[in-house]
Amino acid sequence: MQRRRFINFSSVGVKLFVILFCTIVLLSSVLGLTSYYAAKGIITDEVAAASSQSIVQAADKLDFLFAEYEALSRQFAVDPALKADMETVNLPTAGTVARAAAEDRIRRKLDSVRGSDERLLGVRLVARSMVDAESYKSTGISGVRSDEGILARMKEIDNAKGNPVWFPVRAKGFFDAYSQSAMTMGRLLRNIQNPAAEYYMLIEVKGQALTDVLSNLHIGLAGEIRILDSSGRVAYSADDVLLGQASYIHTGELKAGEQTGVQKSEGQEPARARQGDSGKRSFTAGDEQGSPQLVVYQPLSTADWTLLGYAPVSDFTRSADRLLYITLLVVLAAALIGLVIGYVLVRLIGRPLGKLARLMEEGERGNLQVRTSFKGQDEIGRLGHSFNRMMEQISRMAGQSSSSAAEVLATSAQLVAASGAISGQASEVATATGEIAGGAASLAAEAESSNAKVELMGGKTSEVAENNAVMAASARKVMEVSDQGAERMKKLVSQSEGVLKLMDLIQENSAMLRDSTVLIRSILSPMIAMNKQTNILALNASIEAVRAGAAGRGFIVIANEIRELANQSSESIASVSRITGEISGHIENTVKVVNEAAPMFDSQLASVRESSLIFGSVRAEMEVFSGVLNQSSAAVSELTEYQQQLGQSMASVISVVQQTSASTEEVASMSSQQFTVSRELVALSHRLEGLAEQLKQSMISFQG
């Protein structure tokens, strides 16, 4: 039965086949795709150059059209007759006939301009007040509106200070009142001498006029033409739905910070132009769907707009797609050639190497009789001959190794017996020496422990002496503090006695003040009676003066003055009486507080005297405590001297024990080393015996 063959991907032949096949296919693919993309780039560059010229010509036409209307607005601005008519209609003193004639001339002039240009939708002169009745327009257009958006656009005209301002095409015109799209140019007709005669001039151009100008501009088969304003929004498009919307494709010459209105699709970034060093105004970018577009653009010189056109790149590169089919055919042919060359390499290299590998695997299993049958003189043939010679030399070496292994096995048996005897004797010596070293070590440990306890006792004694010194110092400080406290208590007793004397003086002064207030009240009583009598006398004098008539008028004045003085005196006496009553109340409160505080000061004085006695007793007790501390310190000093003598004795014992232990450990170390060497010698003998046995068994597996 024929053996089934499987592809071995680890084979050298298969690897060479895969490398060669992939190299041929990859090289053919790279060359074909490089040619395709190079041709595509050349075609795109040529189309971009031609389209750039067309877009420049179209931009020149638009600039010419815009410049024409700017010149028209400039004529209106410098026309003296129109200026005089606008001043007449705004002059309050002008007659009705003169004003009507001026308005008629203004309207006829606007109609003549509108009638001479079919591209115009209308011409207006809008008053600064945005009132339709005060504005003028050509025939057939709607009136003036003042919506918020319209006012914002009028403000732009104001800010231009008499320069022309172009507004993008709007689907229903400047005032959102038309049925067709229109583009508007605005200009302020200034009148410095008569500001009331200033008007906004609006020239509304049909959106179809731009379509007619751009009708001969074509980019590709499905290209589009747009005009973008400075913020990247569509100022003109053939589709009115796109007017005013943010353009996904725009140039990189827009001002920074004006891209906020541009919408981004998910996973995409808005395309922007990257103008190269050559100055070409063209680039390639993706549209909203991600399809590559060839974009050409040209800024306008009259308005801050950009004429932009783009078309799918596939419209220009269809002729280069044939290179893809040619590349595919070349890749298929290269693949077939690679298959044929790979099969030849497998037969010439892979099969002989596989056969040689199988023979070497047989030799690895112990069969030294295998030989190759290669007849060629190339590298593979030479490899087969070398394999045959190598197997013959291995057979001879196997025979020699078998005899040497038998001799090594016999010698290792003798070495094992001798090593065992030496190891037993060394073990006995090491055991005895170890017991001696253990006894010396335990004695040294006991001496060290005793010395440590003596040192610990010395440390505790030192701590007791230090504590006694600290307590003696504390006792001295307590005695000093007690002396200071006693002195302070004496001063406090004398001060408290002085305060009691002052309290007595306060009580005496309060009684005197109370008597004085009573005297003041007795003095005020007759003064109050005198004021009452004075009021009665003044009243009687007034009555008598009234009876006397004209001769008594002087007495009336004097009587009134006396009565006023009596009233003032009454008020003053009342104030003094009230103040005297308040002082009397305060004095009573002071006397009451002093009477309440006097017992408290007596109690405080008694407490201070008791504290002074306590400080004296504390000093006596601290003197007794200080004497006891001195006796304890003397006893601790004697204990320290005894501890030092005991430490010196223990140090001598430790020195002798350490010398004995060192000598014993040295002997034990030498015995241990001898025992270790003996054990290693026995282990090596057993290992040599095992290696000899393994060598003998391995030689048996070879078939020489």
PDB file of C-alpha atoms in Angstrom, residues 161-333:
ATOM      1  CA  LYS A 161     -18.059 103.541   5.965  1.00  0.00           C
ATOM      2  CA  GLY A 162     -19.103 104.023   2.336  1.00  0.00           C
ATOM      3  CA  ASN A 163     -17.266 101.006   0.852  1.00  0.00           C
ATOM      4  CA  PRO A 164     -19.233  98.349  -1.083  1.00  0.00           C
ATOM      5  CA  VAL A 165     -20.409  95.268   0.823  1.00  0.00           C
ATOM      6  CA  TRP A 166     -21.413  92.060  -1.028  1.00  0.00           C
ATOM      7  CA  PHE A 167     -24.046  89.833   0.551  1.00  0.00           C
ATOM      8  CA  PRO A 168     -24.337  86.148  -0.468  1.00  0.00           C
ATOM      9  CA  VAL A 169     -27.096  84.844  -2.692  1.00  0.00           C
ATOM     10  CA  ARG A 170     -30.301  84.356  -0.705  1.00  0.00           C
ATOM     11  CA  ALA A 171     -33.125  82.106  -1.858  1.00  0.00           C
ATOM     12  CA  LYS A 172     -35.711  84.948  -1.564  1.00  0.00           C
ATOM     13  CA  GLY A 173     -33.513  87.999  -1.950  1.00  0.00           C
ATOM     14  CA  PHE A 174     -32.188  90.559   0.523  1.00  0.00           C
ATOM     15  CA  PHE A 175     -35.609  91.202   2.085  1.00  0.00           C
ATOM     16  CA  ASP A 176     -36.808  87.543   1.818  1.00  0.00           C
ATOM     17  CA  ALA A 177     -39.730  88.683  -0.327  1.00  0.00           C
ATOM     18  CA  TYR A 178     -38.952  87.347  -3.844  1.00  0.00           C
ATOM     19  CA  SER A 179     -39.772  84.118  -5.603  1.00  0.00           C
ATOM     20  CA  GLN A 180     -36.224  83.744  -6.953  1.00  0.00           C
ATOM     21  CA  SER A 181     -32.717  83.917  -5.522  1.00  0.00           C
ATOM     22  CA  ALA A 182     -30.767  87.174  -5.562  1.00  0.00           C
ATOM     23  CA  MET A 183     -27.352  88.509  -4.585  1.00  0.00           C
ATOM     24  CA  THR A 184     -27.113  92.021  -3.136  1.00  0.00           C
ATOM     25  CA  MET A 185     -24.441  94.700  -3.066  1.00  0.00           C
ATOM     26  CA  GLY A 186     -24.907  97.417  -0.439  1.00  0.00           C
ATOM     27  CA  ARG A 187     -23.229 100.813  -0.120  1.00  0.00           C
ATOM     28  CA  LEU A 188     -23.798 103.821   2.087  1.00  0.00           C
ATOM     29  CA  LEU A 189     -24.183 107.028   0.041  1.00  0.00           C
ATOM     30  CA  ARG A 190     -22.573 109.374   2.525  1.00  0.00           C
ATOM     31  CA  ASN A 191     -23.307 113.116   2.836  1.00  0.00           C
ATOM     32  CA  ILE A 192     -21.039 114.724   5.411  1.00  0.00           C
ATOM     33  CA  GLN A 193     -22.670 118.150   5.123  1.00  0.00           C
ATOM     34  CA  ASN A 194     -26.225 116.821   5.438  1.00  0.00           C
ATOM     35  CA  PRO A 195     -26.312 113.439   7.275  1.00  0.00           C
ATOM     36  CA  ALA A 196     -30.108 113.347   7.018  1.00  0.00           C
ATOM     37  CA  ALA A 197     -29.720 112.907   3.231  1.00  0.00           C
ATOM     38  CA  GLU A 198     -27.652 109.676   3.563  1.00  0.00           C
ATOM     39  CA  TYR A 199     -29.166 106.531   2.014  1.00  0.00           C
ATOM     40  CA  TYR A 200     -28.325 102.847   1.715  1.00  0.00           C
ATOM     41  CA  MET A 201     -27.975 101.876  -1.931  1.00  0.00           C
ATOM     42  CA  LEU A 202     -28.894  98.219  -2.577  1.00  0.00           C
ATOM     43  CA  ILE A 203     -28.229  96.652  -6.002  1.00  0.00           C
ATOM     44  CA  GLU A 204     -30.004  93.278  -6.146  1.00  0.00           C
ATOM     45  CA  VAL A 205     -28.588  90.932  -8.798  1.00  0.00           C
ATOM     46  CA  LYS A 206     -30.452  87.806  -9.896  1.00  0.00           C
ATOM     47  CA  GLY A 207     -28.894  84.516  -8.820  1.00  0.00           C
ATOM     48  CA  GLN A 208     -29.363  83.350 -12.422  1.00  0.00           C
ATOM     49  CA  ALA A 209     -26.786  85.961 -13.482  1.00  0.00           C
ATOM     50  CA  LEU A 210     -24.059  84.057 -11.603  1.00  0.00           C
ATOM     51  CA  THR A 211     -25.319  80.806 -13.114  1.00  0.00           C
ATOM     52  CA  ASP A 212     -24.976  82.319 -16.611  1.00  0.00           C
ATOM     53  CA  VAL A 213     -21.428  83.532 -15.881  1.00  0.00           C
ATOM     54  CA  LEU A 214     -20.399  80.102 -14.567  1.00  0.00           C
ATOM     55  CA  SER A 215     -22.311  78.076 -17.178  1.00  0.00           C
ATOM     56  CA  ASN A 216     -19.160  77.396 -19.247  1.00  0.00           C
ATOM     57  CA  LEU A 217     -17.175  76.167 -16.225  1.00  0.00           C
ATOM     58  CA  HIS A 218     -17.277  72.379 -15.931  1.00  0.00           C
ATOM     59  CA  ILE A 219     -15.135  70.177 -13.710  1.00  0.00           C
ATOM     60  CA  GLY A 220     -15.484  66.488 -14.451  1.00  0.00           C
ATOM     61  CA  LEU A 221     -18.759  64.787 -15.348  1.00  0.00           C
ATOM     62  CA  ALA A 222     -20.557  65.319 -12.027  1.00  0.00           C
ATOM     63  CA  GLY A 223     -18.701  68.357 -10.671  1.00  0.00           C
ATOM     64  CA  GLU A 224     -20.217  71.232  -8.705  1.00  0.00           C
ATOM     65  CA  ILE A 225     -19.419  74.939  -8.596  1.00  0.00           C
ATOM     66  CA  ARG A 226     -19.860  76.951  -5.410  1.00  0.00           C
ATOM     67  CA  ILE A 227     -18.910  80.330  -4.010  1.00  0.00           C
ATOM     68  CA  LEU A 228     -17.938  80.374  -0.323  1.00  0.00           C
ATOM     69  CA  ASP A 229     -17.870  83.408   1.940  1.00  0.00           C
ATOM     70  CA  SER A 230     -15.107  84.169   4.462  1.00  0.00           C
ATOM     71  CA  SER A 231     -16.718  81.937   7.129  1.00  0.00           C
ATOM     72  CA  GLY A 232     -16.885  78.847   4.908  1.00  0.00           C
ATOM     73  CA  ARG A 233     -20.628  79.061   4.155  1.00  0.00           C
ATOM     74  CA  VAL A 234     -22.164  78.672   0.689  1.00  0.00           C
ATOM     75  CA  ALA A 235     -22.640  82.131  -0.862  1.00  0.00           C
ATOM     76  CA  TYR A 236     -23.760  80.710  -4.238  1.00  0.00           C
ATOM     77  CA  SER A 237     -24.823  77.265  -5.458  1.00  0.00           C
ATOM     78  CA  ALA A 238     -26.957  76.002  -8.309  1.00  0.00           C
ATOM     79  CA  ASP A 239     -29.090  74.353  -5.625  1.00  0.00           C
ATOM     80  CA  ASP A 240     -30.833  77.060  -3.561  1.00  0.00           C
ATOM     81  CA  VAL A 241     -31.243  74.615  -0.658  1.00  0.00           C
ATOM     82  CA  LEU A 242     -27.495  74.819   0.059  1.00  0.00           C
ATOM     83  CA  LEU A 243     -27.427  78.626   0.319  1.00  0.00           C
ATOM     84  CA  GLY A 244     -26.163  79.829   3.703  1.00  0.00           C
ATOM     85  CA  GLN A 245     -25.171  76.350   4.873  1.00  0.00           C
ATOM     86  CA  ALA A 246     -21.663  75.428   5.988  1.00  0.00           C
ATOM     87  CA  SER A 247     -19.657  73.801   3.208  1.00  0.00           C
ATOM     88  CA  TYR A 248     -18.055  70.489   4.133  1.00  0.00           C
ATOM     89  CA  ILE A 249     -15.293  71.110   1.615  1.00  0.00           C
ATOM     90  CA  HIS A 250     -13.572  74.454   1.990  1.00  0.00           C
ATOM     91  CA  THR A 251     -10.147  75.935   1.422  1.00  0.00           C
ATOM     92  CA  GLY A 252      -7.381  76.438   3.975  1.00  0.00           C
ATOM     93  CA  GLU A 253      -7.262  80.200   3.289  1.00  0.00           C
ATOM     94  CA  LEU A 254     -10.295  80.898   5.493  1.00  0.00           C
ATOM     95  CA  LYS A 255      -9.582  82.992   8.542  1.00  0.00           C
ATOM     96  CA  ALA A 256      -8.731  81.132  11.743  1.00  0.00           C
ATOM     97  CA  GLY A 257     -11.660  80.724  14.102  1.00  0.00           C
ATOM     98  CA  GLU A 258     -14.320  80.872  11.318  1.00  0.00           C
ATOM     99  CA  GLN A 259     -14.787  77.113  10.924  1.00  0.00           C
ATOM    100  CA  THR A 260     -17.253  76.656  13.779  1.00  0.00           C
ATOM    101  CA  GLY A 261     -20.227  76.345  11.462  1.00  0.00           C
ATOM    102  CA  VAL A 262     -18.766  73.485   9.453  1.00  0.00           C
ATOM    103  CA  GLN A 263     -20.430  70.199  10.358  1.00  0.00           C
ATOM    104  CA  LYS A 264     -18.378  66.995  10.639  1.00  0.00           C
ATOM    105  CA  SER A 265     -19.622  63.527   9.738  1.00  0.00           C
ATOM    106  CA  GLU A 266     -18.985  60.733  12.200  1.00  0.00           C
ATOM    107  CA  GLY A 267     -15.375  59.545  11.953  1.00  0.00           C
ATOM    108  CA  GLN A 268     -14.389  62.272   9.451  1.00  0.00           C
ATOM    109  CA  GLU A 269     -12.728  65.664   9.608  1.00  0.00           C
ATOM    110  CA  PRO A 270     -13.652  68.621   7.378  1.00  0.00           C
ATOM    111  CA  ALA A 271     -11.384  68.823   4.372  1.00  0.00           C
ATOM    112  CA  ARG A 272      -9.112  71.844   4.108  1.00  0.00           C
ATOM    113  CA  ALA A 273      -6.737  72.853   1.379  1.00  0.00           C
ATOM    114  CA  ARG A 274      -3.018  72.409   1.794  1.00  0.00           C
ATOM    115  CA  GLN A 275      -1.535  74.710  -0.794  1.00  0.00           C
ATOM    116  CA  GLY A 276       1.812  73.324  -1.968  1.00  0.00           C
ATOM    117  CA  ASP A 277       5.045  75.117  -2.607  1.00  0.00           C
ATOM    118  CA  SER A 278       4.143  75.404  -6.278  1.00  0.00           C
ATOM    119  CA  GLY A 279       1.241  77.750  -5.469  1.00  0.00           C
ATOM    120  CA  LYS A 280      -1.419  75.605  -7.195  1.00  0.00           C
ATOM    121  CA  ARG A 281      -4.880  76.217  -5.813  1.00  0.00           C
ATOM    122  CA  SER A 282      -6.041  72.606  -5.911  1.00  0.00           C
ATOM    123  CA  PHE A 283      -6.181  69.670  -3.529  1.00  0.00           C
ATOM    124  CA  THR A 284      -7.897  66.334  -2.977  1.00  0.00           C
ATOM    125  CA  ALA A 285     -10.361  65.849  -0.135  1.00  0.00           C
ATOM    126  CA  GLY A 286     -13.248  63.637   0.891  1.00  0.00           C
ATOM    127  CA  ASP A 287     -16.855  64.796   0.707  1.00  0.00           C
ATOM    128  CA  GLU A 288     -19.640  64.080   3.201  1.00  0.00           C
ATOM    129  CA  GLN A 289     -19.727  60.413   2.131  1.00  0.00           C
ATOM    130  CA  GLY A 290     -15.933  60.070   2.202  1.00  0.00           C
ATOM    131  CA  SER A 291     -15.547  59.899  -1.601  1.00  0.00           C
ATOM    132  CA  PRO A 292     -12.318  61.537  -2.832  1.00  0.00           C
ATOM    133  CA  GLN A 293     -12.938  64.812  -4.670  1.00  0.00           C
ATOM    134  CA  LEU A 294     -10.598  66.923  -6.810  1.00  0.00           C
ATOM    135  CA  VAL A 295     -11.048  70.516  -5.602  1.00  0.00           C
ATOM    136  CA  VAL A 296      -9.872  73.715  -7.357  1.00  0.00           C
ATOM    137  CA  TYR A 297     -10.500  77.232  -6.045  1.00  0.00           C
ATOM    138  CA  GLN A 298      -9.688  80.886  -6.669  1.00  0.00           C
ATOM    139  CA  PRO A 299     -10.287  83.824  -4.273  1.00  0.00           C
ATOM    140  CA  LEU A 300     -12.170  86.801  -5.706  1.00  0.00           C
ATOM    141  CA  SER A 301     -10.479  90.181  -5.622  1.00  0.00           C
ATOM    142  CA  THR A 302     -13.646  92.289  -5.373  1.00  0.00           C
ATOM    143  CA  ALA A 303     -15.446  90.395  -2.569  1.00  0.00           C
ATOM    144  CA  ASP A 304     -14.107  88.367   0.337  1.00  0.00           C
ATOM    145  CA  TRP A 305     -15.350  85.196  -1.334  1.00  0.00           C
ATOM    146  CA  THR A 306     -13.780  82.121  -2.903  1.00  0.00           C
ATOM    147  CA  LEU A 307     -14.882  80.431  -6.125  1.00  0.00           C
ATOM    148  CA  LEU A 308     -14.636  76.674  -5.545  1.00  0.00           C
ATOM    149  CA  GLY A 309     -15.291  73.706  -7.819  1.00  0.00           C
ATOM    150  CA  TYR A 310     -14.943  70.005  -7.176  1.00  0.00           C
ATOM    151  CA  ALA A 311     -15.685  66.687  -8.856  1.00  0.00           C
ATOM    152  CA  PRO A 312     -15.115  63.012  -7.985  1.00  0.00           C
ATOM    153  CA  VAL A 313     -11.574  61.849  -8.701  1.00  0.00           C
ATOM    154  CA  SER A 314     -13.057  58.748 -10.324  1.00  0.00           C
ATOM    155  CA  ASP A 315     -14.325  60.916 -13.217  1.00  0.00           C
ATOM    156  CA  PHE A 316     -10.709  61.539 -14.299  1.00  0.00           C
ATOM    157  CA  THR A 317      -9.019  58.257 -13.381  1.00  0.00           C
ATOM    158  CA  ARG A 318     -11.268  55.765 -15.158  1.00  0.00           C
ATOM    159  CA  SER A 319      -8.732  55.359 -17.964  1.00  0.00           C
ATOM    160  CA  ALA A 320      -6.090  54.404 -15.390  1.00  0.00           C
ATOM    161  CA  ASP A 321      -8.289  51.585 -14.055  1.00  0.00           C
ATOM    162  CA  ARG A 322      -7.198  49.393 -16.981  1.00  0.00           C
ATOM    163  CA  LEU A 323      -3.804  49.188 -15.327  1.00  0.00           C
ATOM    164  CA  LEU A 324      -5.438  47.300 -12.454  1.00  0.00           C
ATOM    165  CA  TYR A 325      -6.613  44.534 -14.811  1.00  0.00           C
ATOM    166  CA  ILE A 326      -3.179  44.355 -16.410  1.00  0.00           C
ATOM    167  CA  THR A 327      -1.608  44.167 -12.954  1.00  0.00           C
ATOM    168  CA  LEU A 328      -3.959  41.310 -12.013  1.00  0.00           C
ATOM    169  CA  LEU A 329      -2.984  39.304 -15.124  1.00  0.00           C
ATOM    170  CA  VAL A 330       0.717  39.874 -14.449  1.00  0.00           C
ATOM    171  CA  VAL A 331       0.299  38.724 -10.842  1.00  0.00           C
ATOM    172  CA  LEU A 332      -1.488  35.529 -11.957  1.00  0.00           C
ATOM    173  CA  ALA A 333       1.261  34.755 -14.489  1.00  0.00           C
TER     174      ALA A 333
END
